[in-house]
PDB file of C-alpha atoms and ligand atoms in Angstrom:
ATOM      1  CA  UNK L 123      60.418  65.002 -61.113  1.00 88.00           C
ATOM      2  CA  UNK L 124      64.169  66.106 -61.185  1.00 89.00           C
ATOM      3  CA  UNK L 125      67.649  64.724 -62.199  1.00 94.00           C
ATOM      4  CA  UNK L 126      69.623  62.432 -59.890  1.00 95.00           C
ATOM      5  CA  UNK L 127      72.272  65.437 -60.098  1.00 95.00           C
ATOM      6  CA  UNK L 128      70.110  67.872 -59.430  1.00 92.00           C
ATOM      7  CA  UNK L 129      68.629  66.383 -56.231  1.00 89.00           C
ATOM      8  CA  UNK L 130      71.791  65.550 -54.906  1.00 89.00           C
ATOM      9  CA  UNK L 131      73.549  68.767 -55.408  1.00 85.00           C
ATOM     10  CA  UNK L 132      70.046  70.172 -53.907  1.00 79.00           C
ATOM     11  CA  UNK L 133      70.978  68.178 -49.961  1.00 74.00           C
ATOM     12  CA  UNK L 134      74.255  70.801 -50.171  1.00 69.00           C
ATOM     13  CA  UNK L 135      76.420  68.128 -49.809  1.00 75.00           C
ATOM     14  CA  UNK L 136      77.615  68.077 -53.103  1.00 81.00           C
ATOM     15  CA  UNK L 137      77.937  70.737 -55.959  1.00 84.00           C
ATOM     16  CA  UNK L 138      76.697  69.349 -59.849  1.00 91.00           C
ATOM     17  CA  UNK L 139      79.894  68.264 -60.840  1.00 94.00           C
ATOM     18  CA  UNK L 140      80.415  66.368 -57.358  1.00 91.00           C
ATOM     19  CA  UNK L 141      77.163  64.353 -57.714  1.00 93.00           C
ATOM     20  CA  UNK L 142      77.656  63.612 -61.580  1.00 96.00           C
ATOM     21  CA  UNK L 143      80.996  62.067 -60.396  1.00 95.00           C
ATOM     22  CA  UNK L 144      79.249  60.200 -57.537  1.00 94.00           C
ATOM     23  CA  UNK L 145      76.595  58.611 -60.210  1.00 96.00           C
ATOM     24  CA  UNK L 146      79.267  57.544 -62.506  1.00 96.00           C
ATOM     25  CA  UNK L 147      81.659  56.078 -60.271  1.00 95.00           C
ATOM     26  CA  UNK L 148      78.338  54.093 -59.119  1.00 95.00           C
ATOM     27  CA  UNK L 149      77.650  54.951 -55.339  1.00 93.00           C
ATOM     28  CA  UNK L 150      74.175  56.180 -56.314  1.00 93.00           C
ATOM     29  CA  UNK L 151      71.314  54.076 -55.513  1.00 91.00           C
ATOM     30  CA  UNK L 152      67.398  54.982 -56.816  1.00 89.00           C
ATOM     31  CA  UNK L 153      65.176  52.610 -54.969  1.00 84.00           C
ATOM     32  CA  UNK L 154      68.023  50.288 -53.866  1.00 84.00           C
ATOM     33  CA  UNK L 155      69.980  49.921 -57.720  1.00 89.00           C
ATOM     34  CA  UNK L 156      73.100  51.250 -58.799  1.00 93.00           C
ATOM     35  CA  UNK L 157      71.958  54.368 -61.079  1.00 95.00           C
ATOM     36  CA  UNK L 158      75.144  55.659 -63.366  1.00 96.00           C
ATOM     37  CA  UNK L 159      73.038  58.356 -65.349  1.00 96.00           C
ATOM     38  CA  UNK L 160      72.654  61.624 -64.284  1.00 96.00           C
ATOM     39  CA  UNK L 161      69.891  62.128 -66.315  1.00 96.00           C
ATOM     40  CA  UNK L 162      67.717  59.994 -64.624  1.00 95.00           C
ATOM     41  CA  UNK L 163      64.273  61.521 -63.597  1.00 93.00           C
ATOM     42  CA  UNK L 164      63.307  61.229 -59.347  1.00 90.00           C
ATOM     43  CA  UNK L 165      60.568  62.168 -57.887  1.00 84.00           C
ATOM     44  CA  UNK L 166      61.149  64.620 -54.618  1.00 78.00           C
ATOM     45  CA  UNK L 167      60.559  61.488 -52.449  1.00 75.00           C
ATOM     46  CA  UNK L 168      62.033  58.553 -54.347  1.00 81.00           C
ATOM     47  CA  UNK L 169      64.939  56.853 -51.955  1.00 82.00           C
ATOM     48  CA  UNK L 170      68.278  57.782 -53.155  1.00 87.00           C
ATOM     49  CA  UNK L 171      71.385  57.021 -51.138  1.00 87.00           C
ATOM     50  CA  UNK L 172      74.583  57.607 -51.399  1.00 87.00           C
ATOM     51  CA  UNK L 173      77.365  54.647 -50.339  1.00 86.00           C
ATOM     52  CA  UNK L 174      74.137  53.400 -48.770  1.00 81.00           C
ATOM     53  CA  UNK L 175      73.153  56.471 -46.823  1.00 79.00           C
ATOM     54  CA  UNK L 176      69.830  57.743 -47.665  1.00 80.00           C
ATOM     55  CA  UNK L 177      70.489  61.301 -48.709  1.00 81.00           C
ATOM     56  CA  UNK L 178      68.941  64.678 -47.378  1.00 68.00           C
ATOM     57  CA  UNK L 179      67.072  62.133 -44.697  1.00 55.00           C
ATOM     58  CA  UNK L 180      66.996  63.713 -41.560  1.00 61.00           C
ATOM     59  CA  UNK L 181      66.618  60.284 -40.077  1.00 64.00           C
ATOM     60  CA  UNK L 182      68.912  59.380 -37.265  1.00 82.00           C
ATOM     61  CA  UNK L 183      72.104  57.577 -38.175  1.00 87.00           C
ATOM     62  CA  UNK L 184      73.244  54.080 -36.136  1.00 91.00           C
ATOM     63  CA  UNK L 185      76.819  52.744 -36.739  1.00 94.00           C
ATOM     64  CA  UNK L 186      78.974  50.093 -35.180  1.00 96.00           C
ATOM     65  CA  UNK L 187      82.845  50.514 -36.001  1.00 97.00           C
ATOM     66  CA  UNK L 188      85.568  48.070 -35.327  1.00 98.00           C
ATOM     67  CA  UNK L 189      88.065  50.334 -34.380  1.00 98.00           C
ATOM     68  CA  UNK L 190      91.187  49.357 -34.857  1.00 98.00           C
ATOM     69  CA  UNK L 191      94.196  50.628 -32.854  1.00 98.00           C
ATOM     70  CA  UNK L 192      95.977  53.990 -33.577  1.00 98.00           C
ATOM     71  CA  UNK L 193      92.542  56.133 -34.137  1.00 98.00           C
ATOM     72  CA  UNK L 194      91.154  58.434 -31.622  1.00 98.00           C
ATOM     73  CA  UNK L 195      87.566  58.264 -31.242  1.00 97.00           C
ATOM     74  CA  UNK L 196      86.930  62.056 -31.805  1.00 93.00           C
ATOM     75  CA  UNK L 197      85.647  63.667 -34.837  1.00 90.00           C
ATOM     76  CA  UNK L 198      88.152  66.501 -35.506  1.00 89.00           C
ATOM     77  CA  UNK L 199      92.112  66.862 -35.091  1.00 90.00           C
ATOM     78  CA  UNK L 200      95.211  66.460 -36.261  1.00 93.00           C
ATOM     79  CA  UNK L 201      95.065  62.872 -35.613  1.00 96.00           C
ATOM     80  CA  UNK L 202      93.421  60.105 -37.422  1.00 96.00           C
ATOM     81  CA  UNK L 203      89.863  60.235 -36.035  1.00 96.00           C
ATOM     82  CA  UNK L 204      87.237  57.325 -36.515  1.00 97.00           C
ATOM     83  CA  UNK L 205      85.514  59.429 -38.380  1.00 94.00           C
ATOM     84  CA  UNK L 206      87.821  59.146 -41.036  1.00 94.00           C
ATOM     85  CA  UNK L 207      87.134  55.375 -41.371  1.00 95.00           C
ATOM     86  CA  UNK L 208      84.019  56.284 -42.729  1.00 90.00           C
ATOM     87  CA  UNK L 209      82.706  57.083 -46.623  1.00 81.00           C
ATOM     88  CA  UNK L 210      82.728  60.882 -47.079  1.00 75.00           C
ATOM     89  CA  UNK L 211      78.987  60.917 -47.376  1.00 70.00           C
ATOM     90  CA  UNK L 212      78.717  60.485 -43.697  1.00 77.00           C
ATOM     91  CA  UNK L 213      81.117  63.752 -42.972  1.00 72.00           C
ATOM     92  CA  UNK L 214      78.135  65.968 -43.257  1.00 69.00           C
ATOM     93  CA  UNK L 215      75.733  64.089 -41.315  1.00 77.00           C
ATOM     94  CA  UNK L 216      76.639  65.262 -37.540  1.00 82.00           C
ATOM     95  CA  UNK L 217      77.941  61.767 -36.599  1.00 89.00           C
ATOM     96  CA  UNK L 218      79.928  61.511 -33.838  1.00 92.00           C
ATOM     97  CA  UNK L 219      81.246  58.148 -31.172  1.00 96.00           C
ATOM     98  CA  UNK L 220      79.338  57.433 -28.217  1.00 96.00           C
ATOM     99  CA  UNK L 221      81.631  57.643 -25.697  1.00 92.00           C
ATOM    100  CA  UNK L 222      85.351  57.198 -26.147  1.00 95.00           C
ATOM    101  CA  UNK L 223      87.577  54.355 -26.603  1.00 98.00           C
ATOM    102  CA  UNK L 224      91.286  54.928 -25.919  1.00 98.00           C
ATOM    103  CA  UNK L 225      93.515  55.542 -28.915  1.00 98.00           C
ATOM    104  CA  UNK L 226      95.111  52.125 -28.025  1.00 98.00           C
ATOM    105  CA  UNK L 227      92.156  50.208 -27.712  1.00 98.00           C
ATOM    106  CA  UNK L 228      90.279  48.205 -30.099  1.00 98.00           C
ATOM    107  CA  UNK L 229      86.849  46.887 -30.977  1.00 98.00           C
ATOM    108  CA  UNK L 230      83.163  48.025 -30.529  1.00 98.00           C
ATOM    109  CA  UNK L 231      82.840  52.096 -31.258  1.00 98.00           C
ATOM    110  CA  UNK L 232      79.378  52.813 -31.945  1.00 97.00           C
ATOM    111  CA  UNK L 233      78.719  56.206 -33.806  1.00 96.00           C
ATOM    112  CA  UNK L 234      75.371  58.134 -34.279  1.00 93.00           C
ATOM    113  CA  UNK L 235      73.981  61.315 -34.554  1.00 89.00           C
ATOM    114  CA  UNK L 236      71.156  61.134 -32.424  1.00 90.00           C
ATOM    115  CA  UNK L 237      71.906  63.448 -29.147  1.00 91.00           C
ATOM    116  CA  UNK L 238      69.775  62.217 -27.363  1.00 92.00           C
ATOM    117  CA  UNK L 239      70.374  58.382 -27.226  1.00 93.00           C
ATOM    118  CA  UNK L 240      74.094  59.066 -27.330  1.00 94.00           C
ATOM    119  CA  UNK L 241      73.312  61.379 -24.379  1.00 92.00           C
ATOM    120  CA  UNK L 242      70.953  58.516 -22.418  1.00 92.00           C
ATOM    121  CA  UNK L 243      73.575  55.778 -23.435  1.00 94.00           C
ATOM    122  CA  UNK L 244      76.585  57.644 -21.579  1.00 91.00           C
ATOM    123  CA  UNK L 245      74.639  59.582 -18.313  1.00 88.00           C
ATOM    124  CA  UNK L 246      76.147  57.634 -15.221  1.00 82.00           C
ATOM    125  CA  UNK L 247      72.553  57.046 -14.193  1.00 85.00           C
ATOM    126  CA  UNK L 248      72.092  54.575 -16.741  1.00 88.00           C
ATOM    127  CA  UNK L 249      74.848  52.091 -16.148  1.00 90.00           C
ATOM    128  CA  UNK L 250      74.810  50.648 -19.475  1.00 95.00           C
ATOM    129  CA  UNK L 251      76.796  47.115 -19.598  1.00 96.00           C
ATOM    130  CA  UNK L 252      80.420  47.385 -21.384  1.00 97.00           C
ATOM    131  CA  UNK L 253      82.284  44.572 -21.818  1.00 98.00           C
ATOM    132  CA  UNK L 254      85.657  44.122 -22.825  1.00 98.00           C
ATOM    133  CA  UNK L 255      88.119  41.117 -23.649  1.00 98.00           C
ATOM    134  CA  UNK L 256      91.365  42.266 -21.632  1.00 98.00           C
ATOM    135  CA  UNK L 257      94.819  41.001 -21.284  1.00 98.00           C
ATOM    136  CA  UNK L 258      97.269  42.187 -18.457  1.00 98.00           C
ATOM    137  CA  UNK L 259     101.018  41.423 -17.658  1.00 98.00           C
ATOM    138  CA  UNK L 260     100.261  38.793 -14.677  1.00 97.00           C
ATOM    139  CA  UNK L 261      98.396  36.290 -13.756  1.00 98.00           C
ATOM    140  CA  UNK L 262      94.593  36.803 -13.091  1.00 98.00           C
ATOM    141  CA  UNK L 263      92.586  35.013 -10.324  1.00 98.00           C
ATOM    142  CA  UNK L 264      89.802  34.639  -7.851  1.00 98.00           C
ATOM    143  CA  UNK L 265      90.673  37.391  -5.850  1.00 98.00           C
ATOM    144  CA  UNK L 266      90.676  39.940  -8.992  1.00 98.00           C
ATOM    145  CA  UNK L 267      86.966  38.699  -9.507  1.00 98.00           C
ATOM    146  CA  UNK L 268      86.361  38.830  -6.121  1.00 98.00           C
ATOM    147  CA  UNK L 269      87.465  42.205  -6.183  1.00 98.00           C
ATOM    148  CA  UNK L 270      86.451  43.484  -9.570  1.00 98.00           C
ATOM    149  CA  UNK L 271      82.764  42.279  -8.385  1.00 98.00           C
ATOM    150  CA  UNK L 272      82.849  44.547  -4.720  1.00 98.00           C
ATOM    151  CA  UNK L 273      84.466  47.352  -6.897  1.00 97.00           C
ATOM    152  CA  UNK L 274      87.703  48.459  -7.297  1.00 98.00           C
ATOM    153  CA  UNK L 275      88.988  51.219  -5.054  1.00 97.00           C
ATOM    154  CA  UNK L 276      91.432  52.947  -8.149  1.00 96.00           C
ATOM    155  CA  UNK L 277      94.891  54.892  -7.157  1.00 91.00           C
ATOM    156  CA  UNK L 278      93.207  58.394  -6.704  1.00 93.00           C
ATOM    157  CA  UNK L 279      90.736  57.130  -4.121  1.00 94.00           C
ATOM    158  CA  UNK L 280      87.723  56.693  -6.967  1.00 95.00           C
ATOM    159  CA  UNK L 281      85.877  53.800  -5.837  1.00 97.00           C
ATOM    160  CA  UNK L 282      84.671  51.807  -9.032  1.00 96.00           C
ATOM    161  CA  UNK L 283      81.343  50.189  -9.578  1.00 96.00           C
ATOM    162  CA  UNK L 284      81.126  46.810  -8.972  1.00 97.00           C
ATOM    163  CA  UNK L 285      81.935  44.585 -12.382  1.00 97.00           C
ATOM    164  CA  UNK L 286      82.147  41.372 -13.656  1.00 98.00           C
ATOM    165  CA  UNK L 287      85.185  39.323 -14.166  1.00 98.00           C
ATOM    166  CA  UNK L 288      85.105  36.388 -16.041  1.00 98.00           C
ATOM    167  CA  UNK L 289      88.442  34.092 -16.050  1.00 98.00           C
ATOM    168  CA  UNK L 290      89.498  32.307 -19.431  1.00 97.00           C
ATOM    169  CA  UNK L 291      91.546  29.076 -19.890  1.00 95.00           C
ATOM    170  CA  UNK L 292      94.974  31.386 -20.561  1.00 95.00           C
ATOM    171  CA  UNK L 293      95.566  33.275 -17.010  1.00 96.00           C
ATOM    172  CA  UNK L 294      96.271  36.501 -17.883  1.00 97.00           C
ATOM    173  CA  UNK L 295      93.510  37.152 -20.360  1.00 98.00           C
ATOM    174  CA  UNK L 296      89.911  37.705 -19.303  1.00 98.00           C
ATOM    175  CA  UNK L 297      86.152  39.361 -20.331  1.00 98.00           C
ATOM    176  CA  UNK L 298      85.581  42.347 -17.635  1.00 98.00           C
ATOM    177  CA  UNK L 299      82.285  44.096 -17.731  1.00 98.00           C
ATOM    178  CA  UNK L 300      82.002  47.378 -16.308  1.00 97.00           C
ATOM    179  CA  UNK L 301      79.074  49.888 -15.646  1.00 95.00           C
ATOM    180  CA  UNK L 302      80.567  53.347 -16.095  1.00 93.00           C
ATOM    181  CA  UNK L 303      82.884  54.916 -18.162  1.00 89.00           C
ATOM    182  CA  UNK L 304      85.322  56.866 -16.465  1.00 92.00           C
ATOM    183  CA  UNK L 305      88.938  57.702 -17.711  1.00 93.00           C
ATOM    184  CA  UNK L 306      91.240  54.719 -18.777  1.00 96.00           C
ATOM    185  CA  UNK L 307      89.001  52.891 -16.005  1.00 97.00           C
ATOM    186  CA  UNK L 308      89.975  49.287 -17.125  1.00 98.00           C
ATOM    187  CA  UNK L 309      93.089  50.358 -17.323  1.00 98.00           C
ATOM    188  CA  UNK L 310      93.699  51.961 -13.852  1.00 98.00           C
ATOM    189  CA  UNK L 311      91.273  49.066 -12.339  1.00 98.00           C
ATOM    190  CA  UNK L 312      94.199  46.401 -13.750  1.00 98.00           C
ATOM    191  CA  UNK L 313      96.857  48.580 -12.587  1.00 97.00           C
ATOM    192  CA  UNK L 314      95.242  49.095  -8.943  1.00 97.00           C
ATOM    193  CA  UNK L 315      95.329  45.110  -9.165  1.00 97.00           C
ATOM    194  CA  UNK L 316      99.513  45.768  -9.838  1.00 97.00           C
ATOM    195  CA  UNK L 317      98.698  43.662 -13.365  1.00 98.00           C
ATOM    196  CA  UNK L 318      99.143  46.265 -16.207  1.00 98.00           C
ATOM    197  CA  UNK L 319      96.975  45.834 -19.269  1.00 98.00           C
ATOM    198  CA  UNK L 320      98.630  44.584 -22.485  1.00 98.00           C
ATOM    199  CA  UNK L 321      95.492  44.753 -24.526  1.00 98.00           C
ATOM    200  CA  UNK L 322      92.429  45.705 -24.719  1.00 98.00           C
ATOM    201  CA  UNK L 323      89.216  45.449 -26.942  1.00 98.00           C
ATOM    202  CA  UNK L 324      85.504  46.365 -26.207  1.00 98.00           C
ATOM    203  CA  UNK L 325      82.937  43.383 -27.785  1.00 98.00           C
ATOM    204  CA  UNK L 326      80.150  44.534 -26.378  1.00 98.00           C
ATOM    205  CA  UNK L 327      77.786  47.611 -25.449  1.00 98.00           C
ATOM    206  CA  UNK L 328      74.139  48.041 -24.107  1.00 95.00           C
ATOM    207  CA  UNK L 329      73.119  44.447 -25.012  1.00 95.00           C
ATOM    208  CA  UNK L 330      74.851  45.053 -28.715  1.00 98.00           C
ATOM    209  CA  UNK L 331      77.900  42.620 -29.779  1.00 98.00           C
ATOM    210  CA  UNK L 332      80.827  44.012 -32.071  1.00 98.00           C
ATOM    211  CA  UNK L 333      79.821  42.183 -35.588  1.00 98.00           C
ATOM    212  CA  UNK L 334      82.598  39.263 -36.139  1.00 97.00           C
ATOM    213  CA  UNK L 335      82.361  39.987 -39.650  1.00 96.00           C
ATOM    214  CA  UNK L 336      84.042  43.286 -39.320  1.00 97.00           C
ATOM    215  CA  UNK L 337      87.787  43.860 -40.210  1.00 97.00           C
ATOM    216  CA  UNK L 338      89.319  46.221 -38.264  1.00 97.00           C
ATOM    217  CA  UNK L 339      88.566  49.324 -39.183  1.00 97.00           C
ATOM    218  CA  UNK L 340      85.220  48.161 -41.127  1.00 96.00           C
ATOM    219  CA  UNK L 341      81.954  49.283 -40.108  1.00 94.00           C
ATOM    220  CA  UNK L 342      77.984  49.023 -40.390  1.00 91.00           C
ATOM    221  CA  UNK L 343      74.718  50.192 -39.775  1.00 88.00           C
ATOM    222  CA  UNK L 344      73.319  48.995 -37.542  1.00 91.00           C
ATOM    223  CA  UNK L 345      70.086  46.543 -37.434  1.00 89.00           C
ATOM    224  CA  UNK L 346      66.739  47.593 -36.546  1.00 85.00           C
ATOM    225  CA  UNK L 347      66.821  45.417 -33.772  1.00 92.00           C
ATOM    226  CA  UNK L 348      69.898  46.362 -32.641  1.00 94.00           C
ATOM    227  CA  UNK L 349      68.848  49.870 -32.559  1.00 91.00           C
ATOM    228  CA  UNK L 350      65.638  48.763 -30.466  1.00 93.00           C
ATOM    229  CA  UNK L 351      68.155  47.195 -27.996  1.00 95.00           C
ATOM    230  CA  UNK L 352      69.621  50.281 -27.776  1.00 94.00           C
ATOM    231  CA  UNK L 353      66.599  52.561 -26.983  1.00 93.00           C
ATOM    232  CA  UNK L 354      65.558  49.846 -24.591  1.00 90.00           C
ATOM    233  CA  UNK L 355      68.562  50.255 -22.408  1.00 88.00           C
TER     234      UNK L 355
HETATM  235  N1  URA V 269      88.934  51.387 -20.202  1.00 67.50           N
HETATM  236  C1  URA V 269      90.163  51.806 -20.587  1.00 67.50           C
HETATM  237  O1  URA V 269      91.099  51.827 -19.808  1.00 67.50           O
HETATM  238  N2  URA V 269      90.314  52.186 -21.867  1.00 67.50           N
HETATM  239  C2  URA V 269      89.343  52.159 -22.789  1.00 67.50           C
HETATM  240  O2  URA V 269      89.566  52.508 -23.955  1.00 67.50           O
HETATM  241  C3  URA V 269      88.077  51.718 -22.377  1.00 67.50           C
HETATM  242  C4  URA V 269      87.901  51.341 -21.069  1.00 67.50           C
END
């Protein structure tokens, strides 16, 4: 048995002082409740977490993030980073986005610090399923599905993967899903179609859906069967 101090300031995340802060302020849980007293006795395997992360776990972390506009999806910089959407006691745990999302888009960023998923998630073998709600300056139509779904040849000759373009009631917005991840791809595809995007926001990856619930800039772990989805992909 040790104090709740003590074990946190043993993960190296924190020093004494930190973690006595932490426990009064409230963000330390012992078995799932709120423990303000640093005095409190643990045993070396009692869950403790932190803002809800389970500390000194070397278990893999899953996140979704509705990223709002304005944030690049790296995890260093002088810009605002997703990662600094997140509660500190994430900074230390090696997360980092799967894949990129412009600084200008919006929506489903997942974030994890498993290599290897992230890794299986992004290879261009795997054609993982992105979808995206999209809306250009012009009008879309049957020929931009027609053409979306043979595959777009793109201004430098890159010929695209064939996708999916699904037409809504207002013409120039529409759900596009695509099965690679190059560059600005939706982008360039609208713009080798001569209709520009105006907006753009990913609600879907690999089978998961961004959570409605989320604010911009709000995030989540994600479910276990969301992360089964995942490793199924
Ligand atoms: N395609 C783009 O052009 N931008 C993104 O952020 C994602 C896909």
């Amino acid at each position: 048995m040790e104090r709740l101090d003590k074990r946190l300031a043993a993960t190296g995340q924190w020093s004494r002082k930190e973690a006595k802060e932490l426990i009064r302020a409230g963000r330390v849980a012992v078995m799932g409740q709120v423990c303000r007293s640093s005095e409190e006795k643990v045993e070396e395997d009692t869950p403790v977490t932190v803002d809800g992360v389970a500390i000194g776990a070397d278990a893999p972390v899953y996140l979704m993030l509705h990223k709002p506009s304005g944030v690049v999806s790296a995890t260093e910089g002088r810009e605002k980073t997703v990662l600094d959407l997140l509660p500190d006691a994430y900074k230390a745990m090696g997360l980092f986005p799967v894949g990129r999302l412009d600084k200008d888009t919006e929506g489903l960023l997942l974030l994890t610090n498993d290599g290897p998923l992230a890794h299986r998630l992004l290879s261009p073998r795997h054609h993982v399923d992105k979808v995206y709600y999209v809306r250009v300056d012009g009008r879309l139509d049957q020929a931009d599905v027609e053409a979306v779904s043979k595959g777009i040849l793109l201004g430098d000759g890159y010929q695209c993967l064939p996708g999916e373009l699904e037409l809504l009631e207002n013409e120039n917005a529409a759900y596009i899903t695509i099965r690679e991840g190059k560059y600005h791809q939706i982008k360039r595809m609208m713009a080798a179609r001569g209709k520009p995007v105006t907006y753009l926001k990913r609600i879907k990856f690999g089978g998961v859906e961004l959570d409605k619930q989320l604010e911009q800039g709000g995030w989540r772990a994600l479910t276990d069967g969301e992360i089964a989805t995942l490793f199924r992909q």
